[in-house]
XYZ file of C-alpha atoms in Angstrom:
413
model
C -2.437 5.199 -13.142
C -0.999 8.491 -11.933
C -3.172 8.892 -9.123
C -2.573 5.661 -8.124
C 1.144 6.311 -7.490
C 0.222 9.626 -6.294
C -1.913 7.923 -3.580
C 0.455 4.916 -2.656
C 3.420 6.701 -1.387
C 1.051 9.582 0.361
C 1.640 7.539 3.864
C 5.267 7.018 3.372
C 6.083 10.224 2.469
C 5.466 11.294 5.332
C 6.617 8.853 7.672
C 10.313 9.737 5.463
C 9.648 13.109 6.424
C 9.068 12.267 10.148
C 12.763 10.458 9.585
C 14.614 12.331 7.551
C 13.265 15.952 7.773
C 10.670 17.317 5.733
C 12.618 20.035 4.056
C 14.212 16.900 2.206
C 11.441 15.634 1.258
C 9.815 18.502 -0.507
C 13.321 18.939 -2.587
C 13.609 15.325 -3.488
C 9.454 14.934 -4.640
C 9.989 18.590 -6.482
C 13.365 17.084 -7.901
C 11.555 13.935 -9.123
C 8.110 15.136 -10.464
C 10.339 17.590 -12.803
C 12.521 14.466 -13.746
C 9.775 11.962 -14.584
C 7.825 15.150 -16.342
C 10.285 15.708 -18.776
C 10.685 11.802 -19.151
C 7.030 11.463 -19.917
C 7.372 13.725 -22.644
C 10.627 11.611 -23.804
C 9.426 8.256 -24.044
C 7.705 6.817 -26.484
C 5.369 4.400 -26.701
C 2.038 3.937 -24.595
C 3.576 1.762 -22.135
C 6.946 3.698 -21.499
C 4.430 6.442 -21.073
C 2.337 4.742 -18.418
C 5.782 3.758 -16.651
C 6.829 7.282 -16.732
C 3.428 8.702 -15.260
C 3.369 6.057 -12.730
C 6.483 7.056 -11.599
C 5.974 11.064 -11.580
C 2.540 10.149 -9.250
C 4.973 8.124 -6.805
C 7.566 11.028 -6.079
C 4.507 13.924 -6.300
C 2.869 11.995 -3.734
C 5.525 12.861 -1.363
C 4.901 15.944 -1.368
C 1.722 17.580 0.799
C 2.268 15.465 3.926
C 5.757 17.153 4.411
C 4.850 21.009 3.401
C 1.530 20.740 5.572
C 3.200 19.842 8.273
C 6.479 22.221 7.826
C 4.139 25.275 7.491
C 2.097 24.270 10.872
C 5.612 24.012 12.398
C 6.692 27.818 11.769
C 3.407 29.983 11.758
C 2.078 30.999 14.949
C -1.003 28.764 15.706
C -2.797 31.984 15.594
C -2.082 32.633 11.741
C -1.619 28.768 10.900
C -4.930 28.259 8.547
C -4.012 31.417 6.922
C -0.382 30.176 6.068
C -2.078 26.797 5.263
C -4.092 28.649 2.883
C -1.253 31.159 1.445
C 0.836 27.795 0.507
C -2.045 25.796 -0.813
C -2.588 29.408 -3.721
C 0.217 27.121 -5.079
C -1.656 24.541 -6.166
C -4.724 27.153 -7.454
C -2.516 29.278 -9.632
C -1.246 25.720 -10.948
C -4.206 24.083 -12.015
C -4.568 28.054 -13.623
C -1.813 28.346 -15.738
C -2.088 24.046 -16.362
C -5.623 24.250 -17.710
C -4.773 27.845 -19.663
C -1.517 27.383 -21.571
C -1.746 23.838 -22.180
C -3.818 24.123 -25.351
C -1.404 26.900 -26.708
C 1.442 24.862 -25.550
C 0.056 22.019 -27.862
C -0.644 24.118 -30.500
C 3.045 26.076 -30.720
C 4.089 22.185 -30.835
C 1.485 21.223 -34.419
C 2.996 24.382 -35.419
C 6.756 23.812 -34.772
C 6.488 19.649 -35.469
C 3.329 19.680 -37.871
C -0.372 17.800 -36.846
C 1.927 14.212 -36.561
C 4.531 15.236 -34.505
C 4.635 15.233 -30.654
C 3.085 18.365 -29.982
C 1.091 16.872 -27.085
C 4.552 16.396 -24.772
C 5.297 20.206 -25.369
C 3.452 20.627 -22.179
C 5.584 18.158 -20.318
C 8.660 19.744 -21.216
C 7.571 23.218 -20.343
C 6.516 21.592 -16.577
C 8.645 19.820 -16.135
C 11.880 22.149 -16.481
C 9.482 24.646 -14.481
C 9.237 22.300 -11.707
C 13.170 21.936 -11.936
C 13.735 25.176 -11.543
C 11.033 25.788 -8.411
C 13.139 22.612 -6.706
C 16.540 24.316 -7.176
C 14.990 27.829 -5.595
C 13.537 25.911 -2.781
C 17.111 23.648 -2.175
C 18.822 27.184 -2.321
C 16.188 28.935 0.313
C 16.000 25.524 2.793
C 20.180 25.684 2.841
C 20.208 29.561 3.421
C 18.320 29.486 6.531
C 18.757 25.823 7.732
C 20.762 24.881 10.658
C 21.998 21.875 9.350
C 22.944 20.830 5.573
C 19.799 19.027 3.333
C 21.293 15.593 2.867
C 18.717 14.346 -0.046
C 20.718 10.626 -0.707
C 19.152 8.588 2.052
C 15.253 9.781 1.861
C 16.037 9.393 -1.965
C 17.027 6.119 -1.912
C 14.231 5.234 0.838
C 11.869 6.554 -1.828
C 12.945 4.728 -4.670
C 13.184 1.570 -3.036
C 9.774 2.353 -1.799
C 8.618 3.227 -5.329
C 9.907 0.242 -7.363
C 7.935 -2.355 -6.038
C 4.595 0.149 -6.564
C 5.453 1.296 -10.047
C 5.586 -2.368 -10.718
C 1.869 -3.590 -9.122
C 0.578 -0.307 -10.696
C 1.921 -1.252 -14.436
C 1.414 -4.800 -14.020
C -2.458 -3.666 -13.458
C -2.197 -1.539 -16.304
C -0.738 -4.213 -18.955
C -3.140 -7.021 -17.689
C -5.934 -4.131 -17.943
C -4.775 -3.208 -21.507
C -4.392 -7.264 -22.700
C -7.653 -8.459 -21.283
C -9.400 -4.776 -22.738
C -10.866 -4.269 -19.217
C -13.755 -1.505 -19.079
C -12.539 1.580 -17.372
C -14.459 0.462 -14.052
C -12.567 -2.725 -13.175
C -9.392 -1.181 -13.985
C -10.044 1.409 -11.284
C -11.363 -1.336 -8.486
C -8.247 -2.797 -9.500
C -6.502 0.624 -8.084
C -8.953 0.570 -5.234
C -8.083 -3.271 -4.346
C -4.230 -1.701 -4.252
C -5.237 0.890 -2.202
C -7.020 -1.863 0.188
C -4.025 -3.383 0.608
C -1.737 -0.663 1.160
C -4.212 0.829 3.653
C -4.455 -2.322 5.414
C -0.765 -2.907 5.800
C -0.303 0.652 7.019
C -2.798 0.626 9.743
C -1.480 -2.863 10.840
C 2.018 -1.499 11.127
C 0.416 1.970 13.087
C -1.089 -0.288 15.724
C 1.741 -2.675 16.384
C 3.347 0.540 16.096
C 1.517 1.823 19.361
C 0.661 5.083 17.405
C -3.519 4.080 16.995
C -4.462 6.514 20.079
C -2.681 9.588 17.666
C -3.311 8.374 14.095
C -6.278 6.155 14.386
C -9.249 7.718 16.887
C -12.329 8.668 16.086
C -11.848 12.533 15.033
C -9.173 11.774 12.504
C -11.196 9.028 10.668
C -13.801 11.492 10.074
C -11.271 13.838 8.758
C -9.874 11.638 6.655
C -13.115 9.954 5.396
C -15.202 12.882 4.474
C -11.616 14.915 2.457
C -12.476 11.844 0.105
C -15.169 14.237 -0.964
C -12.715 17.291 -1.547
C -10.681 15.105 -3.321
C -13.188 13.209 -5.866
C -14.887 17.125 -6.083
C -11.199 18.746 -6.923
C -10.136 16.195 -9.554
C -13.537 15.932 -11.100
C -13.886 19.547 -11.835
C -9.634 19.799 -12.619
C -10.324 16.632 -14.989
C -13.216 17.340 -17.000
C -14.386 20.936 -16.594
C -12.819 21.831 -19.597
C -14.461 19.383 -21.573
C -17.945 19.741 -20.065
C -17.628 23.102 -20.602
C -17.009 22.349 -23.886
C -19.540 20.417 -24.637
C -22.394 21.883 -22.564
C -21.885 25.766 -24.138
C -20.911 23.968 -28.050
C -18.147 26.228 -27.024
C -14.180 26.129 -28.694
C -11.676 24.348 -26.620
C -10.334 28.085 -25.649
C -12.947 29.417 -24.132
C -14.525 26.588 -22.508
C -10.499 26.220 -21.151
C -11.131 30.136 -19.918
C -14.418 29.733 -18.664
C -13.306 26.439 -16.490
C -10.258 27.751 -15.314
C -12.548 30.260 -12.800
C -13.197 27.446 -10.830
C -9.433 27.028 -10.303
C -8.994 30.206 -9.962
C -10.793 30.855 -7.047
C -7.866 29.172 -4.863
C -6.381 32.173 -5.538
C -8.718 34.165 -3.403
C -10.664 30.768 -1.908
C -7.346 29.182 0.262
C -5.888 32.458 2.043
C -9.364 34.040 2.829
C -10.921 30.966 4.084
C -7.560 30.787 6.886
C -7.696 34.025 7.342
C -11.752 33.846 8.769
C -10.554 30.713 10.419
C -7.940 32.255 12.611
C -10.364 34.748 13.534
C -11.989 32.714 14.926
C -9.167 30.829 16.545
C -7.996 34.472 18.171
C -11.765 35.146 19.740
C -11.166 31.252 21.300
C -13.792 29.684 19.093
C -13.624 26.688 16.697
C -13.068 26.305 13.408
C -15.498 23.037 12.387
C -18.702 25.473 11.887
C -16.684 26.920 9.301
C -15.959 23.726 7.856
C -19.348 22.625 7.534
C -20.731 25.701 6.109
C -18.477 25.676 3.365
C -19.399 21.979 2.439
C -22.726 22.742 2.540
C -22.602 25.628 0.073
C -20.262 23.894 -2.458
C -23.080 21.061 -2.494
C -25.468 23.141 -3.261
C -23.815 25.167 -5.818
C -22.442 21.658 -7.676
C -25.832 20.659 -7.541
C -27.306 23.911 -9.494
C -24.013 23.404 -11.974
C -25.885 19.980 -12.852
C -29.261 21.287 -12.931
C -27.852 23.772 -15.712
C -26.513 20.928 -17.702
C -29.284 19.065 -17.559
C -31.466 22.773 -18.560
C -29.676 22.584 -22.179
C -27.677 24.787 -23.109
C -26.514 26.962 -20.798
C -24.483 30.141 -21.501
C -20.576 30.183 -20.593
C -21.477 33.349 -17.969
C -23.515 31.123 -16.072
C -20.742 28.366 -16.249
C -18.322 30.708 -15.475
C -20.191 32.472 -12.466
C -21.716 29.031 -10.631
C -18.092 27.685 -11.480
C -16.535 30.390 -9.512
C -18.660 30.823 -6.955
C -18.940 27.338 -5.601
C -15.284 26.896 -6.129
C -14.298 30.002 -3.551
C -16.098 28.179 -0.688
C -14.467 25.122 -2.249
C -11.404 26.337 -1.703
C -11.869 28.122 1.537
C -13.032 24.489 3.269
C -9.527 23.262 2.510
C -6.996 24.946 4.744
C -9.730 24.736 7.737
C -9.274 20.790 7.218
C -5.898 20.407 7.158
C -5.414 23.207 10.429
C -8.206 21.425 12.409
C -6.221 18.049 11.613
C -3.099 19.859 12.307
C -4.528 20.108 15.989
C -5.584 16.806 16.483
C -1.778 15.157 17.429
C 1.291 16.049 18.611
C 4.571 17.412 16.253
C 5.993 14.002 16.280
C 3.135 12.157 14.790
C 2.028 14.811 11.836
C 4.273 14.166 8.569
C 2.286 10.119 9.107
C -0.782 11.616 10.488
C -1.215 14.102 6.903
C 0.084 10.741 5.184
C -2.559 8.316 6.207
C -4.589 11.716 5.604
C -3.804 11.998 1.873
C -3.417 7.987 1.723
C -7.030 7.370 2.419
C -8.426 11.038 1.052
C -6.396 10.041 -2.370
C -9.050 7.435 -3.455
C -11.351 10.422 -4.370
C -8.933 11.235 -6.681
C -8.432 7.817 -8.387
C -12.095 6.906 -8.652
C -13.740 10.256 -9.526
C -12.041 10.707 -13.147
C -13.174 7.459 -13.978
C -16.608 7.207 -11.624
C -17.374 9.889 -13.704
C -16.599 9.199 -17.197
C -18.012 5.776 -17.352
C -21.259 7.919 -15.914
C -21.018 10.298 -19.162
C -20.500 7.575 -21.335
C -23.443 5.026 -20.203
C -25.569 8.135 -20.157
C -24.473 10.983 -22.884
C -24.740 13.691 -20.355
C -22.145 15.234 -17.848
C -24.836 15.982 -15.315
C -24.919 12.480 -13.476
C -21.328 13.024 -12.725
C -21.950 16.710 -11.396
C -24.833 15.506 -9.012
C -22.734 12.821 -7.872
C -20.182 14.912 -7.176
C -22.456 16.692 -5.277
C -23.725 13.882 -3.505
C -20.096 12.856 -1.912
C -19.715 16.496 -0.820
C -22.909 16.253 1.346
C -21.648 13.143 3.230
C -18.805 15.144 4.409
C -20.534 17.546 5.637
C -21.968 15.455 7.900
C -18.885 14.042 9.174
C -17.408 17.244 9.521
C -20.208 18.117 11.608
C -19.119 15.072 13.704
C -15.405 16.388 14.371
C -14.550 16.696 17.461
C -12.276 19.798 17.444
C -9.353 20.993 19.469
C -9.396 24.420 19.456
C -5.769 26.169 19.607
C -5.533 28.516 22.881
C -6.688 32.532 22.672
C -4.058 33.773 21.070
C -2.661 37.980 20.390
């Protein structure tokens, strides 16, 4: 359900952005994931929880089509995969410090409120004022060296009135879900019928719009099609590494938690390395696609051995631990090359829609892999089907990426 807020407003935020500046945008989403955070650890009851959730994916889904495109706008096209890269560490030292304190969290919580209390929303309060702060300190740097004032009422209200009618098709699919006891499967093709229709109401409006030549050509739809891959891939390992981990090694819930968290970890190293070979590239006036496609290729293969060690029995946390990390720095690395060789593929005007149809479509990786996935564990007692799948999706996109057509930025000092 989170995901499939997170994925609904990904076109609209940044068409707001396009509107109402981008700076606004990344304020009001930071301002609103901390809010709805520290709600979901307020409410109570499963369905206020849902609601809450639902809400927190809608105004976090704001957020990457506006600081993509703000980042390509002030670094120097010669250094833009490498800023790309710096500002995506974000999201690496995130999933970090998410996967590593949350059991500790939980467990300060049984200790403070006993085994029955709420110890499981101590996480969500910690987050949540985190992300409150990180939104004041980013209000307070935008107004320092903006030339105008960050007016955060009207994309606000845009958003919300966006986001009502959403968090309301979303919940409504999770109560009829929950009352008819639907399997995990046919609740998620009822996210991916959502996503149909959003999709199809956004490319109607882009055409009629006259904006198809810039948002809708060939070389974008194979970018867009084949980040469905990076998508399912990132959520799959950020959703249940811990717990394959877990159960592959008959390891505790703290060390599996350590050993998974070097796949995440690798952003660290993964995002600003992979720009930085990129624009090397870019500076000796060759293209960044090759780059692209290697990486793909090498995080297929690498998932794929992570499956054949499940499926081995057994395995030791080192090897976990070493395949995780390796396959996840070339992970990482492909990510900033996609989003700079998108960058180049319109003009300024069209890019806070063009990385929102981007994340729109790429999204549905997100909301079917968790549950693709799990069903797959469950129908067969074993996590490898799920790795090899994963796998699998991966090595369609390299293909498409080999299809890209790519602009490549002028030589550049």
């Amino acid at each position: 359900m989170f995901f499939t807020g997170y994925m609904l407003t990904q076109y609209a935020g940044g068409r707001l952005g396009d509107r109402y500046g981008h700076r606004e945008m990344l304020v009001v989403s930071l301002l609103w994931a901390g809010l709805m955070t520290l709600a979901s650890g307020v409410v109570g009851g499963l369905v206020g929880f849902v609601v809450a959730r639902v809400l927190t994916g809608l105004g976090e889904g704001v957020f990457y089509s506006n600081d993509r495109v703000l980042v390509i706008a002030h670094t120097p096209p010669a250094r833009r995969t490498m800023g790309l890269g710096v500002v995506l560490s974000g999201l690496s030292i995130g999933l970090t410090v998410g996967v590593l304190a949350t059991p500790h969290l939980i467990d300060w919580g049984t200790t403070t409120w006993g085994p029955g209390g709420r110890a499981w929303s101590v996480p969500l309060y910690v987050f949540g004022l985190c992300s409150l702060l990180v939104a004041a300190a980013t209000w307070a740097f935008f107004r320092a060296r903006g030339d105008r004032p960050l007016r955060l009422g009207p994309p606000a209200l845009r958003l919300i009135t966006y986001s009502v009618p959403a968090a309301v098709a979303i919940t409504a699919l999770f109560l009829v879900a929950d009352a008819f006891g639907w399997p995990e499967w046919l609740t998620a093709l009822g996210s991916g019928l959502l996503f149909a229709m959003m999709l199809t109401v956004v490319v109607r409006g882009i055409a009629r719009a006259g904006h198809a030549g810039a948002l809708l050509n060939r070389n974008v739809w194979l970018v867009y099609i084949g980040f469905v891959a990076v998508m399912w891939n990132l959520w799959f390992f950020s959703f249940w590494s811990v717990q394959i981990v877990a159960e592959a090694a008959h390891s505790s819930l703290t060390a599996a938690a350590l050993t998974a968290a070097f796949n995440a970890g690798t952003g660290i190293i993964g995002f600003p390395v992979g720009g930085w070979i990129a624009d090397r590239r870019v500076r000796a006036g060759k293209g960044r696609k090759p780059l692209a496609v290697v990486c793909a290729s090498v995080h297929t293969l690498l998932a794929a051995a992570f499956g054949a060690s499940l499926l081995a029995g057994k395995p030791s946390l080192l090897l976990l631990g070493l395949i995780l990390f390796c396959s996840g720095l070339f992970f990482n690395a492909l990510q900033p090359i996609v989003h700079s060789i998108l960058g180049d593929l319109t003009d300024d005007r069209h890019r806070g829609s063009l990385f929102g149809l981007f994340n729109l479509v790429a999204e549905i990786g997100a909301v079917a892999s968790p549950v693709v996935s799990g069903v797959l564990r469950d129908a067969t007692g074993s996590w490898a089907p799920g790795v090899f799948t994963a796998a699998g999706v991966m090595a369609v996109s390299v293909v498409l990426y080999a299809l890209v057509r790519e602009r490549v930025p002028g030589r550049a000092a």
